[in-house]
Coordinates of C-alpha atoms in Angstrom, one line a residue:
M103 CA 33.1 39.5 -17.4
V104 CA 30.6 41.6 -19.3
T105 CA 28.9 44.1 -17.0
T106 CA 25.8 46.2 -17.5
T107 CA 24.8 49.6 -16.1
A108 CA 21.7 50.0 -13.8
Y109 CA 20.0 51.8 -16.7
E110 CA 20.7 49.0 -19.1
R111 CA 19.4 46.4 -16.7
K112 CA 16.3 48.4 -16.1
V113 CA 15.6 48.8 -19.9
Y114 CA 16.1 45.0 -20.3
E115 CA 13.8 44.1 -17.4
D116 CA 11.1 46.5 -18.7
F117 CA 11.3 45.1 -22.2
I118 CA 11.1 41.5 -21.0
W119 CA 8.2 42.2 -18.6
C120 CA 6.2 44.3 -21.1
F121 CA 6.6 41.7 -23.8
T122 CA 5.8 38.8 -21.5
K123 CA 2.7 40.7 -20.1
C124 CA 1.6 41.3 -23.7
L125 CA 1.8 37.6 -24.5
L126 CA 0.0 36.7 -21.3
E127 CA -2.8 39.0 -22.1
Q128 CA -3.1 37.7 -25.7
G129 CA -3.2 34.1 -24.4
F130 CA -0.1 33.1 -26.5
Q131 CA -2.1 33.2 -29.7
N132 CA 0.8 34.3 -31.8
S133 CA 3.4 31.6 -31.7
E134 CA 5.8 33.7 -33.8
E135 CA 5.9 36.4 -31.2
I136 CA 6.6 33.8 -28.5
A137 CA 9.4 32.3 -30.6
E138 CA 10.9 35.7 -31.0
V139 CA 11.1 36.5 -27.2
V140 CA 12.2 33.0 -26.0
P141 CA 15.8 33.2 -27.3
Q142 CA 16.2 36.6 -25.5
L143 CA 15.0 34.9 -22.3
V144 CA 17.6 32.2 -22.8
E145 CA 20.2 34.8 -23.4
G146 CA 19.2 36.6 -20.3
L147 CA 19.3 33.4 -18.3
N148 CA 22.9 32.8 -19.5
S149 CA 23.9 36.3 -18.6
D150 CA 26.7 36.9 -16.2
D151 CA 24.7 39.8 -14.7
L152 CA 22.7 38.5 -11.7
A153 CA 19.9 41.0 -12.1
T154 CA 19.5 40.2 -15.7
K155 CA 19.5 36.5 -15.0
T156 CA 16.9 36.9 -12.2
S157 CA 14.5 39.0 -14.3
S158 CA 14.8 36.5 -17.2
A159 CA 14.0 33.6 -14.8
R160 CA 11.0 35.6 -13.6
A161 CA 9.8 36.2 -17.1
A162 CA 10.3 32.5 -18.0
R163 CA 8.3 31.5 -15.0
R164 CA 5.5 33.9 -15.8
M165 CA 5.2 32.5 -19.3
L166 CA 5.3 28.9 -18.1
S167 CA 2.6 29.7 -15.5
R168 CA 0.0 30.4 -18.1
E169 CA -3.0 28.1 -17.4
Q170 CA -3.8 27.5 -21.0
N171 CA -1.2 26.4 -23.5
P172 CA 2.0 27.3 -21.7
P173 CA 4.8 27.2 -24.3
I174 CA 6.7 24.5 -22.5
T175 CA 7.9 22.6 -25.6
L176 CA 9.1 25.8 -27.3
M177 CA 11.0 26.9 -24.2
V178 CA 12.5 23.5 -23.6
E179 CA 13.7 23.3 -27.2
A180 CA 15.2 26.8 -26.9
G181 CA 17.4 25.6 -24.0
V182 CA 15.9 27.1 -20.9
I183 CA 16.3 24.1 -18.6
K184 CA 20.1 24.1 -18.4
P185 CA 20.5 27.7 -17.2
L186 CA 17.5 27.3 -14.9
V187 CA 19.0 24.3 -13.2
E188 CA 22.3 26.1 -12.9
A189 CA 20.5 29.0 -11.2
L190 CA 19.4 26.6 -8.4
E191 CA 22.9 26.8 -7.1
R192 CA 23.1 30.5 -6.8
D193 CA 22.9 30.7 -3.0
D194 CA 23.8 34.4 -3.3
C195 CA 20.4 35.1 -4.8
P196 CA 17.4 33.3 -3.2
D197 CA 15.1 35.3 -5.5
L198 CA 16.8 33.7 -8.5
Q199 CA 16.6 30.2 -7.0
F200 CA 12.9 30.7 -6.2
E201 CA 12.1 31.8 -9.8
A202 CA 14.2 29.0 -11.3
A203 CA 12.6 26.4 -9.1
W204 CA 9.1 27.7 -10.0
A205 CA 9.9 27.6 -13.7
I206 CA 11.2 24.1 -13.4
T207 CA 8.1 23.1 -11.5
N208 CA 6.0 24.2 -14.4
I209 CA 8.1 22.4 -16.9
A210 CA 7.9 19.2 -14.9
S211 CA 4.1 19.5 -15.0
G212 CA 4.2 19.0 -18.8
T213 CA 4.7 15.7 -20.7
H214 CA 6.9 12.8 -19.7
E215 CA 9.5 14.1 -22.1
H216 CA 9.5 17.5 -20.4
T217 CA 9.9 15.9 -17.0
M218 CA 12.7 13.7 -18.2
A219 CA 14.5 16.7 -19.7
V220 CA 14.5 18.3 -16.2
V221 CA 15.8 15.1 -14.7
E222 CA 18.5 14.6 -17.4
N223 CA 19.8 18.2 -16.8
G224 CA 20.5 17.3 -13.2
A225 CA 17.8 19.2 -11.4
I226 CA 16.9 16.6 -8.8
P227 CA 19.9 16.7 -6.5
K228 CA 19.9 20.5 -6.6
L229 CA 16.2 20.6 -5.7
V230 CA 16.7 18.1 -2.9
N231 CA 19.5 20.4 -1.5
L232 CA 17.2 23.4 -1.5
L233 CA 14.3 21.4 0.0
S234 CA 16.5 20.5 2.9
R235 CA 17.0 24.2 3.7
G236 CA 13.3 24.9 4.0
G237 CA 11.7 28.3 3.5
V238 CA 9.8 29.5 0.4
V239 CA 12.6 28.2 -1.9
G240 CA 12.4 24.8 -0.1
E241 CA 8.6 24.7 -0.5
Q242 CA 8.9 25.5 -4.2
S243 CA 11.5 22.8 -4.6
A244 CA 9.2 20.3 -2.9
W245 CA 6.5 21.2 -5.4
A246 CA 9.0 20.6 -8.3
L247 CA 10.1 17.3 -6.8
G248 CA 6.4 16.3 -6.4
N249 CA 5.7 17.0 -10.0
I250 CA 8.8 15.0 -11.1
A251 CA 7.9 12.0 -8.8
G252 CA 4.2 12.1 -9.9
D253 CA 5.2 11.7 -13.6
G254 CA 5.9 7.9 -13.2
P255 CA 7.9 5.2 -11.4
T256 CA 11.2 6.0 -13.0
P257 CA 11.4 9.7 -12.1
R258 CA 9.9 8.9 -8.7
D259 CA 12.6 6.5 -8.0
Y260 CA 15.3 9.0 -9.1
V261 CA 13.8 11.5 -6.6
L262 CA 13.8 9.1 -3.7
A263 CA 17.3 7.8 -4.6
A264 CA 18.6 11.4 -4.3
G265 CA 17.4 11.5 -0.6
A266 CA 14.3 13.6 -1.1
L267 CA 12.3 11.9 1.7
P268 CA 14.8 12.7 4.6
A269 CA 14.8 16.3 3.3
L270 CA 11.0 16.4 3.3
L271 CA 10.4 14.8 6.7
P272 CA 11.0 18.0 8.8
L273 CA 8.2 19.7 6.9
L274 CA 5.7 16.9 7.8
N275 CA 4.5 18.2 11.1
T276 CA 1.8 20.4 12.4
T277 CA 4.1 23.2 13.3
T278 CA 5.0 23.8 9.6
V279 CA 3.5 26.8 7.9
A280 CA 0.2 25.7 6.4
S281 CA 1.1 26.3 2.8
Q282 CA 4.4 24.5 3.2
L283 CA 2.7 21.6 5.0
R284 CA 0.1 21.2 2.2
T285 CA 2.9 21.1 -0.4
A286 CA 5.0 18.7 1.6
V287 CA 2.1 16.2 2.2
W288 CA 1.1 16.4 -1.5
T289 CA 4.7 15.7 -2.5
Y290 CA 4.9 12.7 -0.2
S291 CA 1.7 11.3 -1.7
N292 CA 3.4 11.5 -5.1
F293 CA 6.4 9.7 -3.6
C294 CA 4.0 6.8 -2.8
R295 CA 2.2 6.9 -6.1
N296 CA 2.4 4.9 -9.4
K297 CA 2.7 1.2 -10.1
S298 CA 4.7 -1.0 -12.4
P299 CA 6.7 -1.1 -10.3
M300 CA 5.3 0.2 -7.0
V301 CA 7.6 2.3 -4.8
K302 CA 9.9 0.3 -2.5
F303 CA 8.1 0.4 0.8
E304 CA 11.3 1.0 2.8
L305 CA 12.0 4.1 0.8
V306 CA 8.8 5.9 2.1
S307 CA 7.9 4.1 5.3
A308 CA 9.9 6.4 7.5
A309 CA 7.2 9.1 7.0
L310 CA 4.4 6.9 8.3
P311 CA 4.6 8.1 12.0
Y312 CA 4.5 11.7 10.7
I313 CA 1.5 10.9 8.6
A314 CA -0.3 9.2 11.5
D315 CA 0.2 12.5 13.5
L316 CA -1.1 14.6 10.6
L317 CA -4.4 12.5 10.5
E318 CA -5.5 14.6 13.4
T319 CA -5.1 18.0 11.8
E320 CA -8.1 20.0 10.7
D321 CA -6.6 21.0 7.4
Q322 CA -8.7 19.3 4.7
D323 CA -6.0 19.4 2.0
V324 CA -3.5 17.8 4.3
L325 CA -5.9 15.1 5.4
A326 CA -6.9 14.3 1.8
D327 CA -3.3 14.0 0.5
A328 CA -2.2 12.0 3.6
C329 CA -5.0 9.6 3.0
W330 CA -4.2 9.3 -0.7
A331 CA -0.6 8.4 0.3
L332 CA -2.0 5.6 2.6
S333 CA -4.3 4.4 -0.2
Y334 CA -1.3 4.0 -2.5
L335 CA 0.8 2.2 0.1
T336 CA -1.9 -0.3 1.0
D337 CA -2.7 -1.1 -2.6
G338 CA -0.4 -4.1 -2.8
P339 CA 1.0 -7.1 -0.9
N340 CA 0.0 -7.8 2.7
E341 CA 3.4 -6.8 3.9
R342 CA 2.8 -3.2 2.9
I343 CA -0.6 -3.3 4.6
E344 CA 1.1 -4.6 7.7
G345 CA 3.6 -1.8 7.7
V346 CA 0.8 0.8 7.5
Q347 CA -1.6 -0.8 10.0
T348 CA 1.0 -1.3 12.7
T349 CA 2.1 2.3 12.7
P350 CA 1.1 3.5 16.1
A351 CA -2.3 5.3 16.3
L352 CA -2.6 5.4 12.5
L353 CA -5.5 2.9 11.9
P354 CA -8.0 4.3 14.4
R355 CA -7.4 7.8 13.2
L356 CA -7.9 6.7 9.6
V357 CA -11.1 4.9 10.5
R358 CA -12.4 8.1 12.1
L359 CA -11.8 10.0 8.9
L360 CA -14.5 7.8 7.2
R361 CA -16.9 10.1 8.9
H362 CA -15.2 13.4 7.9
P363 CA -17.7 15.9 6.5
A364 CA -15.6 16.4 3.3
P365 CA -15.9 13.8 0.5
A366 CA -12.4 14.8 -0.6
V367 CA -11.2 13.3 2.7
R368 CA -13.6 10.4 3.0
T369 CA -12.8 9.1 -0.5
P370 CA -9.1 8.3 0.0
A371 CA -9.7 7.2 3.6
L372 CA -12.3 4.7 2.4
R373 CA -9.9 3.5 -0.4
A374 CA -7.2 2.9 2.2
I375 CA -9.5 1.0 4.5
G376 CA -10.9 -1.0 1.6
N377 CA -7.4 -2.0 0.6
M378 CA -6.6 -3.1 4.1
L379 CA -9.8 -5.3 4.1
T380 CA -8.3 -7.2 1.1
G381 CA -5.4 -8.3 3.3
S382 CA -5.1 -11.2 5.6
D383 CA -7.8 -12.3 8.0
H384 CA -5.7 -10.7 10.9
Q385 CA -5.5 -7.4 9.0
T386 CA -9.2 -7.5 8.4
D387 CA -9.8 -8.2 12.1
R388 CA -7.7 -5.1 12.9
C389 CA -10.0 -2.9 10.8
L390 CA -13.1 -4.5 12.4
Q391 CA -11.6 -3.9 15.9
A392 CA -11.1 -0.3 14.9
D393 CA -14.9 -0.1 14.4
C394 CA -14.9 0.5 10.7
L395 CA -18.3 -1.3 10.1
P396 CA -20.6 1.5 11.5
A397 CA -18.8 4.1 9.4
L398 CA -19.1 1.8 6.3
C399 CA -22.8 1.4 6.9
T400 CA -23.2 5.2 7.0
L401 CA -21.3 5.5 3.8
L402 CA -23.6 3.0 2.1
R403 CA -26.4 5.5 2.8
C404 CA -24.5 8.7 2.1
G405 CA -26.2 9.4 -1.3
K406 CA -22.9 10.0 -3.1
S407 CA -22.6 7.2 -5.6
S408 CA -18.8 7.1 -5.7
L409 CA -18.6 6.7 -1.9
M410 CA -21.4 4.2 -1.9
K411 CA -19.7 2.1 -4.5
E412 CA -16.4 2.1 -2.6
A413 CA -18.2 1.3 0.7
A414 CA -20.0 -1.6 -0.9
W415 CA -16.6 -2.9 -2.2
A416 CA -15.1 -2.6 1.3
V417 CA -18.0 -4.5 2.8
S418 CA -17.7 -7.2 0.1
N419 CA -14.2 -7.8 1.3
V420 CA -15.4 -8.4 4.8
L421 CA -18.1 -10.7 3.5
A422 CA -15.4 -12.7 1.7
G423 CA -13.7 -13.3 5.1
T424 CA -14.1 -15.8 7.9
T425 CA -17.4 -16.9 9.4
E426 CA -16.8 -14.6 12.4
Q427 CA -16.0 -11.6 10.2
I428 CA -19.2 -12.2 8.2
Q429 CA -21.2 -12.4 11.4
Q430 CA -19.8 -9.1 12.6
A431 CA -20.9 -7.5 9.4
L432 CA -24.4 -9.0 9.7
D433 CA -24.6 -7.9 13.3
A434 CA -23.6 -4.3 12.2
G435 CA -26.7 -4.3 9.9
V436 CA -24.8 -4.3 6.6
L437 CA -27.6 -6.3 4.8
E438 CA -30.1 -3.6 5.1
H439 CA -27.7 -1.0 3.7
L440 CA -26.5 -3.3 0.9
L441 CA -30.1 -3.7 -0.2
H442 CA -30.4 0.0 -0.3
V443 CA -27.4 0.2 -2.6
L444 CA -28.8 -2.6 -4.7
S445 CA -32.0 -0.7 -5.2
T446 CA -30.2 2.5 -6.5
E447 CA -30.1 3.3 -10.2
D448 CA -26.3 3.4 -10.4
I449 CA -25.1 0.2 -12.0
K450 CA -21.6 0.6 -10.6
C451 CA -23.0 0.7 -7.0
Q452 CA -25.4 -2.1 -7.7
K453 CA -22.5 -4.3 -9.0
E454 CA -20.4 -3.8 -5.9
A455 CA -23.4 -4.6 -3.7
A456 CA -24.0 -7.7 -5.8
W457 CA -20.4 -8.7 -5.3
A458 CA -20.9 -8.4 -1.5
I459 CA -24.0 -10.6 -1.6
T460 CA -22.3 -13.1 -3.9
N461 CA -19.4 -13.4 -1.4
L462 CA -21.9 -14.1 1.4
C463 CA -23.6 -16.7 -0.8
L464 CA -20.2 -18.4 -1.2
G465 CA -18.9 -18.3 2.4
G466 CA -21.9 -17.9 4.7
T467 CA -23.2 -20.5 7.2
P468 CA -26.7 -21.8 7.0
E469 CA -27.8 -19.2 9.6
Q470 CA -26.1 -16.4 7.7
L471 CA -27.8 -17.5 4.4
D472 CA -31.1 -17.6 6.2
A473 CA -30.5 -14.0 7.4
L474 CA -29.7 -13.0 3.8
L475 CA -32.8 -14.5 2.3
Q476 CA -35.0 -13.1 5.1
A477 CA -33.6 -9.6 4.5
G478 CA -35.4 -9.7 1.1
F479 CA -32.3 -9.4 -1.1
L480 CA -33.4 -12.0 -3.8
E481 CA -35.6 -9.9 -6.0
P482 CA -33.5 -6.7 -6.4
Y483 CA -30.4 -9.0 -6.7
C484 CA -31.9 -11.0 -9.5
M485 CA -33.1 -7.8 -11.3
L486 CA -29.5 -7.3 -12.3
L487 CA -29.8 -10.3 -14.6
S488 CA -31.5 -7.9 -17.0
S489 CA -28.6 -5.4 -16.7
P490 CA -26.7 -4.2 -19.7
D491 CA -23.5 -4.6 -17.6
Q492 CA -22.3 -8.1 -18.4
R493 CA -20.0 -8.3 -15.4
A494 CA -23.0 -7.6 -13.1
I495 CA -24.9 -10.4 -14.7
I496 CA -21.9 -12.8 -14.2
V497 CA -21.6 -11.8 -10.5
V498 CA -25.3 -12.5 -9.9
L499 CA -25.2 -15.8 -11.8
D500 CA -22.2 -16.9 -9.6
G501 CA -24.1 -15.9 -6.5
L502 CA -27.2 -17.8 -7.5
T503 CA -25.0 -20.9 -8.3
N504 CA -23.4 -20.7 -4.9
L505 CA -26.8 -20.3 -3.2
L506 CA -28.3 -23.2 -5.1
Q507 CA -25.4 -25.4 -4.3
A508 CA -25.9 -24.6 -0.6
A509 CA -29.6 -25.3 -0.9
A510 CA -28.9 -28.7 -2.5
K511 CA -26.8 -29.7 0.5
F512 CA -29.8 -29.2 2.8
G513 CA -32.7 -30.2 0.6
Q514 CA -33.9 -26.7 -0.1
V515 CA -33.5 -26.5 -3.9
E516 CA -37.2 -26.9 -4.8
P517 CA -38.5 -24.0 -2.6
L518 CA -35.7 -21.8 -3.7
C519 CA -36.4 -22.5 -7.4
I520 CA -40.1 -21.8 -6.8
K521 CA -39.2 -18.5 -5.2
L522 CA -36.9 -17.6 -8.2
E523 CA -39.7 -18.4 -10.5
E524 CA -42.2 -16.3 -8.6
I525 CA -40.0 -13.2 -8.7
G526 CA -39.3 -13.5 -12.4
A527 CA -35.7 -14.6 -12.0
L528 CA -36.3 -17.8 -13.9
D529 CA -37.5 -16.0 -17.0
R530 CA -34.4 -13.8 -16.9
I531 CA -32.1 -16.8 -16.5
E532 CA -33.8 -18.5 -19.5
A533 CA -33.5 -15.4 -21.6
L534 CA -29.7 -15.4 -20.9
Q535 CA -29.4 -18.7 -22.8
T536 CA -29.2 -16.6 -26.0
H537 CA -26.9 -14.0 -24.6
E538 CA -23.9 -13.0 -26.9
N539 CA -21.5 -13.5 -24.0
E540 CA -20.5 -17.1 -24.0
Q541 CA -19.6 -17.1 -20.2
I542 CA -23.1 -15.7 -19.4
Y543 CA -25.1 -18.2 -21.4
K544 CA -23.0 -21.1 -20.2
K545 CA -23.6 -20.1 -16.5
A546 CA -27.3 -19.6 -17.2
L547 CA -27.6 -23.0 -18.9
S548 CA -25.8 -24.7 -16.1
I549 CA -28.3 -23.3 -13.5
L550 CA -31.2 -24.4 -15.6
D551 CA -29.9 -27.9 -16.3
N552 CA -28.8 -28.5 -12.7
Y553 CA -31.6 -26.9 -10.6
F554 CA -34.8 -26.4 -12.7
C555 CA -35.6 -29.9 -13.7
D556 CA -38.6 -31.5 -12.1
Q557 CA -38.0 -31.9 -8.4
E558 CA -39.1 -35.3 -7.2
D559 CA -37.6 -35.3 -3.7
G560 CA -40.6 -35.0 -1.4
N561 CA -38.4 -34.5 1.6
A562 CA -36.9 -31.2 0.4
Q563 CA -39.7 -29.1 1.8
P564 CA -39.0 -25.7 3.4
E565 CA -40.1 -24.7 6.8
Q566 CA -42.8 -22.1 6.5
T567 CA -42.5 -18.9 8.5
E568 CA -45.1 -16.3 7.4
E569 CA -44.7 -17.2 3.7
E570 CA -40.9 -17.2 4.1
Y571 CA -38.7 -20.3 3.9
Q572 CA -35.4 -21.1 5.6
F573 CA -32.4 -23.3 5.0
G574 CA -33.2 -25.1 8.2
T575 CA -35.9 -25.3 10.9
A576 CA -37.3 -22.4 12.8
Q577 CA -35.5 -23.5 15.9
P578 CA -32.1 -21.7 16.3
Q579 CA -30.5 -24.8 17.9
N580 CA -31.7 -27.1 15.1
I581 CA -30.8 -25.3 11.9
N582 CA -30.3 -28.0 9.4
F583 CA -29.2 -26.2 6.2

């Protein structure tokens, strides 16, 4: 074994640090200088001297930690990964393990090829072993595993197959040091992330009781990542939604977070609730029983377009449900708030609100359609027929078709057509006959051909109520839509 004196080690460490510091300050503008020092770092990492190995790992970590243009490819090609992975096993030097884990974390934050190079050099089982021991080295290992899992389904599944979740679970509690808890929850969210294929639910579901408890913490970062994990897990088949929803105490706590002051928390909480509302009728009922509608109405008025859009999407899922679910939404006052969203200038928000109204047009009872019309939705809804967003136009044309079909069943086509003409909707529909999108002009033509011919049925007259009309009589017990 080659040994070095304390003086030689000190000279080497000073050289490596001074050179690395110089490169850091220059922003790595001189690739030739980087290429010159990297082989010496690799040589130091392969040294039999522990102090030399540790100082080299630290220097490598510092170079890889540069925010702009870290030389990951250069260092990977020079062979740093193998000795860094080997250093993870040096239980006699936690400092070396920490530096090596940190350097590997930074490499795994690069391209897919960089991440797979870490995987192929056998880092995962060693990182899982260090994670299970906790402490600062365990925290850094969790971060590395989170980067690897976040790269895609394949590395994610490798991480889980190595037993990373059981090793992570002890960190997922409120007694964990704050920084370690944040890292652990973020890592778990990456375990749940990525599709094609989605993570096997049984590989991550054991953490759900822990996540349910963490939904009551005050740490915003923990809450945000916990909610993102739930949003990933509920974005799929109903069986996955069921597993999340039936976790004790989880759903009511998640619904409460829809009112959290931080958008970073409300956004993933809303996404998770919205996903649940796409599930079965029973799963939608659970969300309604957890009192999600008042919070959704508040979000429809929050002024932040991304949240308003997501809230409108969530409400549209309720309005696509059963008659009872639609009525609960109407009783909560969603129509007024959807009209507010429909009147905004953000086309993405408008389109989601239009979807909600179209769903109601398709599945609403006569009384519910009367409530929709009396809320004054028709004019702003039909304004979207002039939108540059072709999907928004199609959504409105579908809604009008559904509404006109319902009107035909109850002799209300003529007054509805008159109203559409009065608000300028007929002109917009006629203009769509020349639209470049074949689907749009065919739908517009179908409406014109089927509903805007001369109406000769004298029995199809609306009931007049202060210049409004109804799909039935004014008597609640005799609605005749």
